[in-house]
DNA sequence: GCCAATTACGCAAACGCTTGCGTGGTTAAC
DNA sequence: GTTAACCACGCAAGCGTTTGCGTAATTGGC
C-alpha cells in the first residue's frame, strides 16, 4: 500500500508507540479523560508538546461527521453590503469556534448550484446564503434540506415556504423614507425599484404604497418603475419618471449606486438636487456621505448585524437550541438616517 | 460501537451491497476506471444517481491528506481593498476547484495566530495572508513552514527572508502621480502620508522623492507630513501644508478617504478644487468617481488582480510547478488613472 | 478478609474511501 | 496448444481518531 502523503506530522499513534501505551490511552489523555492516571496524562501531554503534535482535524471531521464549518454563499464578495455581512458572520462564527467556507455566485444560478454542491460535499454543518438575482430554481436548497443541512437565508431570501431567514424589514424603512418626503411637502414621489421578482423590490413597493395610504394619498403605479440596477437602466427609469405629466419632485432609489447614477442623470437635465428633485436611498456604501449630492436620507440595513443574527440563528439550530423544523423569519428593523 | 452520526447519506458501501459487488468496484466505477466493465459501470452510476449518492469529501480529504482548501487571512473583510482581493482569490480558487476558508484578524496578533492555528488544524493545502498592522512576531508562520504548508503573503507582507509574496509597487505609482502633477506645472506638491513605520508609507515617500529627483527638483521634507488617517489628522496635515511660506498647489493623499477629508478641509478654506489646489490619491474605494470633487487622478492598486496573482502563485506551488523553496516576490505595478 | 467500587489502561471496531495486488476467465498471437 | 496479454472484479490494508466494553489491579467499607 502506497503511503499517499507523508505529512510528517506526528500522530497519536506515534506518541503511543514512543510511550509504549495504547492509542486510546493517548487520545483520552489528550482529552483529559478522568480514567487516565495523572502520571500518564502528564507524560502524554508533555511528549505531545515536544513533538508539536496537532490533531488531524480532517480525521476528526470524518470520524465525527461534523466539521464545525459553515458555508456562506453570497452574490458578490466585494460589495460593501455583503462584505460587512461577511465580517459579521466571520466574527460570530469565530467566537463560537466555527470556521467559514466562502463562495460567491456572481448572480449566476449555475455557479450557485455548484457552490452549494461543493459545500454539501465538504459536509458543512450549515449554510448561510443570499441568493442570486435571477435564481428561480431552488432544487439545490431542496437537496440541502434532504441532507438535513440547515440553511439560513439572508438578505436576499427566496420565495419558499418553510425556511429560516434573517432579513431587513425594508417595508418599514421605506415607510419612514416616504413619510420623510411627504412631510417635506413632496406629493409626487417616484421610485426606482429593483427587479420585480426580488423580495427586496416587493417590500420597497409595499412600503411606498403603505406610506401613501397612511397619508390618504392615491397610489399611481406609473411612479414605481422596475429597473435592472445598471446605469443604463437607471437612466431609462429617470427618463420615464421625468416625462410624466405630473412633476416628480422626489425619487426613492433602490440603492446608493442607483442614487448616484440617478443624480448624474438629473444633473445632466439641469435639475438642481435637493431643490428641483430630492433623492432618498438605501444605504449600501460607506462613502455616499462624501459624494457631491448625497441622498437627503437613506435607509440603513445594518449588514454587519444581519450577518451576526443569521449566524446566531444557524448556530442555534446546530446546537439544537432551535429545532430544525421550527422555521423562523427574523426580520430586523431598518432605519432611516438623515444626511442633514 | 455507537454510530456517531446517521447522516442518512448513501455510501459507496450501500451501493455495493445492493448491487452485490465489492466497494472497490463501486469506487472504481464511479471514477470511470478502465478495469471496470461497461455494464457494471452503468449499473453503478445509475444506482448512484437514483440514491442521490454524493461522495463524502471529509473521508477523501482524510484519506488523501489533501483538502483542496486554502486559508485566507486578512485584517478586515469589510474593507473595500480586501474585499476586492477576496473576490479575486475566490474566483481563481473556484476555477481551480479549490475552496476558500476565511478568517479576519482585525489587526489583532493573538487572533491572527489562532486563525493560522485553526487553518493548520484544518489541514489547508496553503494560505494567503495579509498580516496585521502590529504583528511583530512571526512564529505562527514559522510553524506553517515547518508543517510544509506554503504561504503567499499579500499586500501587507512581513519583513522576513525567504517568503513568497505578491504586492503592489506603490513607489512607481507615486512617481507617476507626482510626474503627472509636475507636468501640469505644479512645483510645490504636498503629501499627506500614512504612519511612518508602514511599508506603504515608505514606498509613497520614496516615489515622491524619486519623482522630484527625476526633474532635478529639490526635496523639501516639510512637504511630506505623516498623518494618522483620521479626519482630524488629515485636517491637521492640511493646515500644516497650507500655512507653509511656499504655496502648496497640489497634494498627494494616502488614500481616497484622506483625499475626501482633505477636500472638505480645502473647501472650508474657500479654496477652489482643481484650480487653487489639486489632489491625487490612491484608489481604495469604487465610488470616489461619484464624489463632488474626485481626485484629479489616483493610483490604482488592482486588489482583485493582486488576489488572483497571489492565488495563482499558491496554486503553482501546490501543483509543484513552482518549488516551495523557490521564493518569489511578485511586485505588481500600480498605475495612475486619470479622472479627467 | 470478602465484595464492591474505583482506577488505569488496552482492544478493536467504526467512520468512507482509495488503491496495490491477486485471481480467475476470455481472447489473440504464433 | 502454449504463452502472453487483457479484461473484470474482489480482498484487504490503511488514513487518524474516538469510544464502548473488557479487564486487571488497587482501594475502601464492613
XYZ file of C-alpha atoms (C1' of nucleotides) in Angstrom:
740
model
C 0.000 0.000 0.000
C 1.449 3.282 -1.022
C 1.511 5.908 1.594
C -0.257 8.720 -0.159
C 1.081 11.526 1.929
C 3.875 11.757 4.404
C 2.898 14.975 6.026
C 5.480 14.282 8.677
C 3.047 15.488 11.285
C 3.176 13.417 14.427
C 0.113 11.339 15.134
C -1.481 9.918 18.199
C -0.140 6.546 17.178
C 3.381 7.878 17.145
C 3.020 9.121 20.696
C 1.539 5.818 21.795
C 4.432 3.880 20.357
C 7.057 6.064 21.979
C 5.388 5.827 25.338
C 4.549 2.181 24.964
C 0.905 2.706 25.634
C -2.171 2.341 23.506
C -3.601 4.922 21.179
C -6.827 5.026 23.086
C -4.979 5.997 26.214
C -3.203 8.753 24.377
C -6.429 10.012 22.897
C -8.069 10.065 26.275
C -5.091 11.644 27.935
C -5.187 14.411 25.375
C -8.841 14.945 26.173
C -8.194 14.976 29.869
C -10.372 11.955 30.398
C -10.903 11.025 34.035
C -9.986 7.419 33.604
C -6.387 8.223 32.791
C -3.817 8.454 35.548
C -2.210 11.753 36.262
C 1.271 10.461 35.550
C 0.334 9.068 32.156
C -1.612 12.179 31.316
C 1.387 14.330 32.063
C 3.756 12.115 30.100
C 1.469 12.140 27.101
C 0.861 15.828 27.170
C 4.484 16.614 27.524
C 5.570 14.413 24.670
C 2.777 15.803 22.547
C 4.048 19.287 23.197
C 7.633 18.271 22.452
C 6.686 16.656 19.187
C 4.481 19.561 18.274
C 1.570 17.211 17.942
C -1.521 18.677 16.423
C -4.716 16.784 15.986
C -5.705 15.950 12.491
C -8.985 17.722 12.081
C -9.734 16.026 8.802
C -9.686 12.707 10.595
C -11.927 14.033 13.328
C -14.311 15.643 10.891
C -14.582 12.380 9.119
C -14.990 10.333 12.212
C -17.438 12.652 13.898
C -19.425 13.519 10.839
C -19.287 17.136 11.913
C -16.998 19.753 10.531
C -17.624 22.861 12.610
C -17.673 24.650 9.331
C -20.382 26.771 7.822
C -20.644 27.613 4.178
C -21.506 31.100 3.212
C -22.709 31.873 -0.250
C -23.126 35.421 -1.426
C -23.624 37.045 -4.798
C -20.636 39.359 -4.670
C -17.949 39.385 -2.052
C -16.697 42.792 -2.955
C -19.939 44.643 -2.493
C -19.865 46.776 0.595
C -23.117 45.423 1.923
C -22.025 41.840 1.642
C -18.511 42.370 2.803
C -19.828 43.923 6.002
C -22.124 40.968 6.363
C -19.249 38.540 5.905
C -17.403 40.387 8.570
C -20.286 39.944 10.984
C -20.649 36.298 10.074
C -16.977 35.527 10.445
C -16.787 37.295 13.782
C -19.587 35.363 15.383
C -18.601 32.096 13.769
C -15.091 32.581 15.049
C -16.153 33.233 18.602
C -18.152 30.021 18.510
C -15.263 28.016 17.122
C -16.740 27.603 13.725
C -14.893 28.193 10.508
C -16.219 29.811 7.419
C -16.170 28.454 3.899
C -16.733 31.025 1.235
C -18.277 31.171 -2.187
C -19.584 33.859 -4.480
C -22.194 33.205 -7.103
C -21.831 36.357 -9.171
C -25.589 36.054 -9.508
C -25.059 33.049 -11.714
C -27.513 30.309 -10.935
C -25.316 27.519 -12.235
C -22.401 28.651 -10.171
C -24.667 28.991 -7.172
C -25.708 25.391 -7.561
C -22.147 24.223 -7.915
C -21.058 26.018 -4.805
C -23.907 24.580 -2.792
C -22.936 21.191 -4.130
C -19.385 21.809 -3.075
C -20.488 22.899 0.381
C -22.552 19.780 0.686
C -19.668 17.593 -0.326
C -17.490 19.389 2.141
C -20.071 18.330 4.681
C -20.519 21.783 6.105
C -22.674 21.779 9.192
C -24.854 24.527 7.846
C -25.122 27.315 5.327
C -25.865 30.971 5.189
C -26.927 32.106 1.789
C -28.028 35.140 -0.069
C -29.434 34.052 -3.387
C -28.570 35.406 -6.801
C -30.637 37.976 -8.604
C -32.020 35.588 -11.138
C -32.136 32.366 -9.261
C -35.526 30.915 -9.930
C -34.975 27.236 -9.335
C -34.460 26.069 -5.789
C -33.597 22.404 -6.242
C -30.197 22.874 -4.693
C -31.744 24.083 -1.471
C -34.183 21.218 -1.526
C -31.181 18.904 -1.650
C -29.741 20.553 1.395
C -32.986 20.090 3.194
C -32.985 16.422 2.367
C -29.430 16.129 3.541
C -30.552 17.761 6.753
C -28.104 20.602 6.336
C -29.720 23.676 7.833
C -29.749 26.848 5.825
C -30.356 30.354 6.989
C -31.238 32.661 4.171
C -30.166 36.151 4.481
C -30.996 39.469 2.884
C -31.915 38.064 -0.493
C -34.270 35.326 0.532
C -36.129 33.046 -1.843
C -39.874 32.831 -2.013
C -40.175 29.427 -0.423
C -42.247 28.029 2.405
C -40.563 26.677 5.500
C -37.236 28.407 5.571
C -35.105 30.096 8.130
C -34.237 33.614 7.287
C -32.849 36.864 8.503
C -33.693 39.933 6.606
C -34.280 43.537 6.999
C -37.736 44.955 7.050
C -37.367 47.262 4.156
C -41.042 47.991 4.173
C -40.912 49.860 7.453
C -37.771 51.685 6.389
C -39.439 52.619 3.155
C -42.463 53.901 5.017
C -40.129 56.069 7.064
C -38.449 57.279 3.916
C -41.627 58.176 2.103
C -43.042 59.700 5.272
C -39.985 61.858 5.432
C -40.511 63.075 1.896
C -44.213 63.644 2.373
C -43.563 65.715 5.451
C -41.199 67.786 3.411
C -44.124 68.555 1.142
C -43.402 66.243 -1.750
C -46.575 64.917 -3.305
C -45.315 63.234 -6.414
C -42.681 60.738 -5.404
C -41.105 58.366 -7.842
C -39.425 55.092 -7.040
C -36.693 53.357 -8.967
C -37.121 49.841 -7.782
C -35.141 46.690 -8.498
C -36.145 43.632 -10.496
C -39.746 42.790 -9.799
C -39.276 39.242 -8.593
C -36.901 40.287 -5.826
C -38.406 40.209 -2.389
C -36.469 43.377 -1.684
C -38.295 45.095 -4.513
C -41.663 43.920 -3.324
C -41.015 45.206 0.164
C -39.923 48.573 -1.088
C -43.004 48.881 -3.219
C -45.233 47.777 -0.354
C -43.693 50.335 1.965
C -44.120 53.004 -0.611
C -47.776 52.197 -1.062
C -48.406 51.849 2.638
C -46.873 55.236 3.371
C -49.099 56.869 0.772
C -52.096 55.119 2.255
C -51.259 56.406 5.695
C -51.495 59.900 4.310
C -54.636 59.046 2.327
C -52.897 59.667 -0.957
C -53.681 57.820 -4.125
C -51.032 55.489 -5.481
C -50.085 55.933 -9.097
C -48.452 52.751 -10.468
C -46.599 54.766 -13.058
C -44.468 56.234 -10.318
C -42.832 52.942 -9.470
C -40.516 51.674 -12.143
C -38.611 48.421 -12.037
C -35.056 48.816 -13.264
C -32.129 46.465 -13.582
C -29.716 48.424 -11.396
C -27.343 49.228 -14.233
C -26.521 52.831 -15.053
C -28.370 52.492 -18.346
C -31.400 51.047 -16.616
C -31.384 53.871 -14.123
C -31.153 56.445 -16.866
C -34.138 54.911 -18.587
C -36.071 54.886 -15.344
C -35.246 58.510 -14.680
C -36.249 59.440 -18.158
C -39.568 57.734 -17.645
C -40.195 59.496 -14.353
C -39.225 62.920 -15.613
C -41.506 62.791 -18.616
C -44.677 62.070 -16.689
C -47.341 64.767 -16.771
C -47.182 65.156 -13.003
C -43.889 66.597 -11.948
C -41.832 64.217 -9.856
C -40.059 66.135 -7.109
C -38.546 63.249 -5.200
C -37.260 59.793 -6.003
C -36.624 56.795 -3.816
C -33.847 54.747 -5.362
C -33.122 51.080 -4.878
C -29.638 51.680 -3.505
C -26.782 54.174 -3.336
C -25.352 53.249 -6.679
C -28.653 53.754 -8.374
C -28.988 57.009 -6.470
C -25.655 58.223 -7.730
C -26.481 57.288 -11.288
C -29.843 58.969 -10.945
C -28.186 62.094 -9.594
C -25.874 62.166 -12.567
C -28.820 61.903 -14.879
C -30.694 64.664 -13.072
C -27.670 66.921 -13.273
C -27.473 66.362 -16.992
C -31.066 67.501 -17.204
C -30.005 70.675 -15.452
C -32.016 69.860 -12.390
C -30.878 71.180 -9.059
C -30.520 68.461 -6.489
C -32.481 68.922 -3.272
C -34.406 71.724 -4.891
C -35.910 70.543 -8.128
C -35.558 66.985 -7.072
C -34.723 65.151 -3.886
C -33.355 61.649 -3.529
C -33.682 59.103 -0.794
C -31.853 55.837 -0.989
C -30.962 52.622 0.770
C -27.501 52.628 2.282
C -25.005 50.226 0.875
C -21.829 52.178 0.669
C -19.880 53.844 3.423
C -18.794 56.742 1.302
C -22.037 58.099 -0.006
C -21.763 60.907 2.511
C -18.714 62.109 0.642
C -20.453 62.338 -2.681
C -21.332 65.625 -4.248
C -25.038 65.192 -3.777
C -25.656 62.507 -1.251
C -29.251 61.397 -0.879
C -31.131 63.535 1.599
C -31.638 60.434 3.690
C -31.080 56.750 3.423
C -32.439 53.569 4.848
C -29.737 51.786 6.817
C -29.869 47.990 6.744
C -27.142 47.085 9.236
C -25.442 44.358 7.234
C -22.938 43.506 9.933
C -25.711 42.953 12.455
C -27.704 40.954 9.956
C -24.695 38.735 9.442
C -24.400 38.251 13.170
C -28.079 37.465 13.506
C -28.037 34.939 10.691
C -25.029 33.203 12.167
C -26.558 33.099 15.606
C -29.703 31.584 14.234
C -27.724 28.952 12.398
C -25.692 28.169 15.483
C -28.878 27.823 17.500
C -30.087 25.240 15.045
C -26.785 23.421 15.123
C -26.759 23.398 18.901
C -30.249 22.058 18.943
C -31.464 25.130 20.759
C -33.675 25.860 17.823
C -35.400 22.870 16.219
C -34.589 22.461 12.572
C -38.223 22.481 11.600
C -39.142 25.464 13.697
C -38.792 27.855 10.826
C -38.037 31.357 11.893
C -38.117 34.514 9.885
C -36.238 37.090 11.803
C -36.957 40.476 10.447
C -34.734 43.261 11.601
C -35.800 46.835 11.504
C -34.216 49.140 9.013
C -33.805 52.707 9.978
C -33.925 55.961 8.107
C -30.818 58.045 8.548
C -30.912 61.698 7.628
C -27.933 63.187 5.879
C -28.758 66.686 7.033
C -19.994 0.803 18.904
C -22.257 3.770 18.755
C -22.880 5.188 15.379
C -21.947 8.783 15.939
C -23.902 10.223 13.095
C -26.551 8.786 10.895
C -26.370 11.352 8.190
C -28.562 9.114 6.107
C -26.424 9.870 3.127
C -25.881 6.833 0.964
C -22.360 5.488 0.891
C -20.315 3.524 -1.515
C -20.807 0.521 0.698
C -24.542 0.800 0.394
C -24.331 0.743 -3.367
C -22.008 -2.222 -3.268
C -24.373 -4.188 -1.085
C -27.380 -3.503 -3.245
C -25.561 -4.500 -6.391
C -23.810 -7.425 -4.777
C -20.409 -6.259 -5.792
C -17.434 -5.012 -3.840
C -16.845 -1.485 -2.658
C -13.691 -1.243 -4.661
C -15.576 -1.965 -7.823
C -18.089 0.709 -6.987
C -15.364 3.194 -6.235
C -13.637 2.480 -9.492
C -16.861 2.525 -11.448
C -17.606 5.938 -10.057
C -14.183 7.077 -11.160
C -14.643 5.620 -14.609
C -11.738 3.294 -14.127
C -10.813 1.305 -17.232
C -10.755 -2.011 -15.493
C -14.468 -1.974 -14.828
C -16.864 -3.428 -17.364
C -19.253 -1.148 -19.120
C -22.288 -2.948 -17.805
C -21.194 -2.731 -14.171
C -20.174 0.874 -14.603
C -23.594 1.743 -15.933
C -25.396 -0.145 -13.190
C -23.328 1.558 -10.504
C -23.699 5.014 -11.929
C -27.394 4.622 -12.357
C -27.992 3.412 -8.845
C -25.754 6.142 -7.510
C -27.855 8.701 -9.301
C -31.069 7.150 -8.050
C -29.898 7.114 -4.477
C -28.554 10.620 -4.781
C -25.153 9.390 -3.772
C -22.613 12.046 -3.073
C -19.072 11.323 -2.123
C -18.050 12.128 1.381
C -15.332 14.675 0.913
C -14.300 14.581 4.532
C -13.434 10.932 4.093
C -11.494 11.674 0.956
C -9.697 14.632 2.480
C -8.713 12.452 5.329
C -7.647 9.565 3.220
C -5.769 11.647 0.685
C -4.200 14.030 3.130
C -5.188 16.875 0.846
C -8.128 19.153 1.289
C -8.195 21.323 -1.822
C -8.778 24.154 0.546
C -6.816 27.329 1.018
C -6.964 29.530 4.052
C -7.114 33.220 3.576
C -6.339 35.548 6.427
C -6.937 39.256 6.129
C -7.084 42.111 8.591
C -10.567 43.318 7.733
C -13.017 41.634 5.450
C -15.180 44.669 5.036
C -12.525 46.990 3.699
C -13.023 47.658 0.042
C -9.453 46.814 -0.841
C -9.540 43.466 0.876
C -12.999 42.533 -0.196
C -11.998 43.010 -3.813
C -8.975 40.902 -3.129
C -11.110 38.153 -1.614
C -13.237 38.262 -4.677
C -10.208 37.715 -6.891
C -8.950 34.952 -4.681
C -12.262 33.138 -4.548
C -12.722 33.384 -8.273
C -9.409 31.833 -9.181
C -9.608 29.289 -6.394
C -13.049 28.295 -7.587
C -11.995 27.814 -11.160
C -9.218 25.560 -9.970
C -11.550 23.543 -7.806
C -10.215 24.864 -4.563
C -12.327 26.116 -1.734
C -11.642 29.077 0.450
C -11.525 29.190 4.219
C -11.788 32.643 5.665
C -10.515 34.479 8.697
C -10.111 38.082 9.719
C -7.583 39.200 12.260
C -8.873 42.687 12.991
C -5.196 43.549 13.229
C -5.040 41.552 16.431
C -1.907 39.475 16.632
C -3.373 36.895 19.011
C -6.355 36.337 16.812
C -4.100 36.115 13.808
C -2.177 33.332 15.480
C -5.327 31.484 16.421
C -6.663 31.615 12.922
C -3.433 30.321 11.478
C -3.547 27.546 14.035
C -7.080 26.739 13.003
C -6.113 26.702 9.337
C -3.297 24.353 10.130
C -5.571 22.018 12.015
C -7.994 22.106 9.152
C -5.098 20.886 7.068
C -5.473 23.572 4.463
C -3.224 22.982 1.491
C -1.903 26.514 1.610
C -2.520 30.017 2.874
C -2.775 33.524 1.587
C -2.238 36.120 4.237
C -2.075 39.813 4.733
C -0.637 40.476 8.138
C -1.993 42.751 10.816
C -0.763 46.261 11.365
C 1.050 45.492 14.561
C 2.092 41.914 14.057
C 5.708 41.747 15.064
C 6.162 38.108 15.949
C 6.160 35.595 13.149
C 6.268 32.286 14.989
C 2.966 31.200 13.560
C 4.296 31.462 10.059
C 7.399 29.581 11.069
C 5.104 26.761 12.202
C 3.451 26.704 8.820
C 6.817 26.482 7.183
C 7.733 23.516 9.327
C 4.428 21.868 8.525
C 5.281 22.423 4.885
C 2.165 24.447 4.325
C 3.001 27.053 1.704
C 2.087 30.664 2.360
C 1.820 33.504 -0.060
C 1.897 36.883 1.611
C -0.048 39.569 0.051
C -0.215 43.350 0.221
C 0.859 43.646 3.814
C 3.896 41.463 3.804
C 6.151 40.794 6.792
C 9.782 41.679 6.877
C 11.071 38.124 6.653
C 13.599 36.380 4.470
C 12.506 33.562 2.199
C 8.864 34.165 1.648
C 6.509 34.154 -1.256
C 4.699 37.385 -1.775
C 2.572 39.457 -4.051
C 2.422 43.152 -3.553
C 1.989 46.357 -5.346
C 4.798 48.716 -6.177
C 3.462 51.935 -4.811
C 6.691 53.712 -5.469
C 6.320 53.596 -9.218
C 2.703 54.656 -8.993
C 3.704 57.549 -6.830
C 6.348 58.573 -9.319
C 3.676 58.601 -11.990
C 1.408 60.625 -9.759
C 3.991 63.257 -8.967
C 5.143 63.283 -12.568
C 1.613 63.994 -13.576
C 1.394 66.938 -11.225
C 4.762 68.299 -12.256
C 3.805 68.167 -15.880
C 0.731 70.136 -15.050
C 3.011 72.817 -13.756
C 2.812 72.238 -10.039
C 6.073 72.969 -8.293
C 5.102 72.816 -4.665
C 3.470 69.469 -4.018
C 2.493 68.309 -0.579
C 1.953 64.765 0.554
C -0.263 63.532 3.336
C 1.329 60.227 4.091
C 0.346 57.450 6.489
C 2.038 56.305 9.675
C 5.772 56.360 9.203
C 6.504 52.716 10.041
C 4.177 51.387 7.342
C 5.891 49.958 4.321
C 3.176 51.597 2.270
C 4.185 54.989 3.638
C 7.824 54.441 2.939
C 7.137 53.497 -0.649
C 4.987 56.542 -1.187
C 7.624 58.842 0.220
C 10.324 57.180 -1.841
C 8.292 57.600 -5.011
C 7.676 61.224 -4.213
C 11.336 61.914 -3.708
C 12.388 59.960 -6.755
C 9.969 61.837 -8.984
C 11.345 65.148 -7.811
C 14.843 63.897 -8.427
C 13.955 62.929 -11.971
C 13.008 66.519 -12.595
C 16.057 67.821 -10.739
C 13.922 69.466 -8.104
C 14.933 69.889 -4.511
C 13.030 67.869 -1.948
C 11.643 69.813 0.971
C 10.932 67.480 3.945
C 8.314 69.865 5.232
C 6.107 68.944 2.316
C 5.638 65.361 3.442
C 3.590 65.009 6.588
C 2.775 61.766 8.322
C -0.825 61.611 9.460
C -2.920 59.009 11.205
C -5.593 58.681 8.531
C -8.365 60.076 10.721
C -10.318 63.121 9.613
C -8.770 65.130 12.413
C -5.300 64.039 11.447
C -5.959 64.969 7.864
C -7.224 68.401 8.887
C -4.079 68.990 10.892
C -1.945 67.886 7.991
C -3.765 70.173 5.603
C -3.448 73.040 7.982
C 0.264 72.446 8.176
C 0.630 72.330 4.404
C -1.468 75.409 3.772
C 0.455 77.584 6.192
C 3.863 76.997 4.681
C 5.557 80.014 3.126
C 5.650 78.341 -0.259
C 2.176 77.918 -1.621
C 1.165 74.299 -1.987
C -0.860 73.864 -5.156
C -1.232 70.088 -5.143
C -1.430 67.347 -2.574
C -0.897 63.630 -2.814
C -3.036 61.918 -0.200
C -2.581 58.484 1.341
C -5.922 57.175 0.158
C -9.366 58.170 -1.035
C -10.755 58.711 2.414
C -7.935 61.051 3.296
C -8.456 62.758 -0.035
C -12.102 63.314 0.667
C -11.374 64.688 4.108
C -8.687 66.917 2.661
C -11.088 68.175 0.019
C -13.603 69.057 2.703
C -10.937 70.976 4.548
C -9.866 72.833 1.426
C -13.434 73.770 0.669
C -13.806 75.210 4.123
C -10.782 77.361 3.403
C -12.588 78.662 0.321
C -10.145 77.051 -1.999
C -11.293 76.010 -5.414
C -10.557 72.395 -6.135
C -8.534 71.688 -9.259
C -7.731 75.360 -9.525
C -6.243 76.603 -6.277
C -5.386 73.108 -5.258
C -5.305 69.727 -6.945
C -5.483 66.341 -5.305
C -4.112 62.997 -6.316
C -4.853 59.912 -4.323
C -4.521 56.161 -4.063
C -7.650 54.294 -5.046
C -9.371 52.263 -2.437
C -12.995 52.900 -2.984
C -15.084 52.200 -6.030
C -17.249 55.255 -5.598
C -14.743 58.034 -5.477
C -15.650 58.848 -9.036
C -19.088 59.787 -7.812
C -17.860 62.298 -5.292
C -18.201 66.007 -5.780
C -14.508 66.621 -6.254
C -12.818 63.388 -7.030
C -9.053 63.491 -7.041
C -7.702 64.541 -10.417
C -6.047 61.168 -10.636
C -5.447 58.193 -8.449
C -3.008 55.378 -8.151
C -4.841 52.147 -8.754
C -3.581 49.083 -6.904
C -5.714 46.430 -8.542
C -6.679 44.442 -5.472
C -8.711 41.952 -7.463
C -5.746 41.232 -9.707
C -3.426 41.016 -6.737
C -5.741 38.443 -5.246
C -5.669 36.495 -8.469
C -1.903 36.683 -8.671
C -1.436 35.521 -5.105
C -3.770 32.612 -5.643
C -2.086 31.619 -8.860
C 1.282 31.669 -7.166
C -0.041 29.485 -4.384
C -1.602 27.085 -6.844
C 1.660 26.871 -8.733
C 3.373 25.837 -5.550
C 0.672 23.299 -4.774
C 0.884 21.858 -8.250
C 4.596 21.584 -7.957
C 5.056 23.943 -10.861
C 6.824 26.306 -8.530
C 9.190 24.718 -5.998
C 8.282 25.529 -2.432
C 11.720 26.885 -1.732
C 11.925 28.995 -4.845
C 10.807 32.117 -3.087
C 9.213 34.622 -5.342
C 8.362 38.220 -4.685
C 5.973 39.303 -7.328
C 5.652 43.014 -7.433
C 2.816 44.317 -9.496
C 2.834 47.739 -10.985
C 0.412 50.260 -9.692
C -0.951 52.603 -12.265
C -2.055 56.167 -12.305
C -5.598 56.572 -13.505
C -6.765 59.997 -14.599
C -10.231 61.077 -13.603
C -10.491 63.707 -16.294
C -10.917 -10.844 54.547
C -14.714 -10.649 51.156
C -17.385 -7.962 47.872
C -17.997 -3.806 45.546
C -16.495 0.214 43.726
C -12.995 2.731 41.631
C -8.822 3.497 38.954
C -5.980 2.847 34.908
C -5.456 1.130 30.876
C -5.887 -1.902 26.323
C -8.665 -3.997 22.391
C -10.869 -3.409 18.433
C -14.415 -1.599 15.648
C -16.054 2.018 13.044
C -16.219 6.359 10.027
C -15.983 6.198 3.912
C -12.950 5.932 0.660
C -8.830 4.689 -2.397
C -5.667 1.520 -4.384
C -1.889 -2.130 -4.891
C -2.157 -6.613 -5.757
C -4.150 -11.076 -6.706
C -7.107 -14.106 -9.456
C -9.955 -16.324 -12.446
C -11.645 -16.044 -17.254
C -11.518 -14.737 -22.086
C -9.135 -13.518 -26.265
C -5.386 -13.269 -29.549
C -0.975 -14.302 -31.405
C 2.380 -17.601 -33.108
C -1.680 -25.801 -27.836
C 1.080 -22.884 -25.214
C 2.008 -18.151 -23.780
C 1.009 -13.626 -23.312
C -1.988 -10.021 -22.908
C -6.025 -8.129 -21.264
C -10.453 -7.759 -19.009
C -13.394 -7.573 -14.861
C -13.620 -7.830 -10.443
C -12.606 -8.863 -5.201
C -9.506 -8.601 -0.964
C -7.788 -6.040 2.401
C -4.957 -2.529 4.224
C -4.667 1.934 5.634
C -5.581 7.107 6.545
C -6.098 9.161 12.393
C -9.315 9.402 15.689
C -12.941 8.240 19.045
C -15.284 5.221 22.211
C -17.940 1.095 24.150
C -16.540 -2.554 26.530
C -13.444 -5.675 28.900
C -10.012 -6.459 32.412
C -6.621 -6.331 35.622
C -5.090 -4.002 39.901
C -5.948 -1.173 43.753
C -8.796 0.709 47.286
C -12.475 1.083 50.770
C -16.319 -0.413 53.624
C -17.947 -3.554 56.852
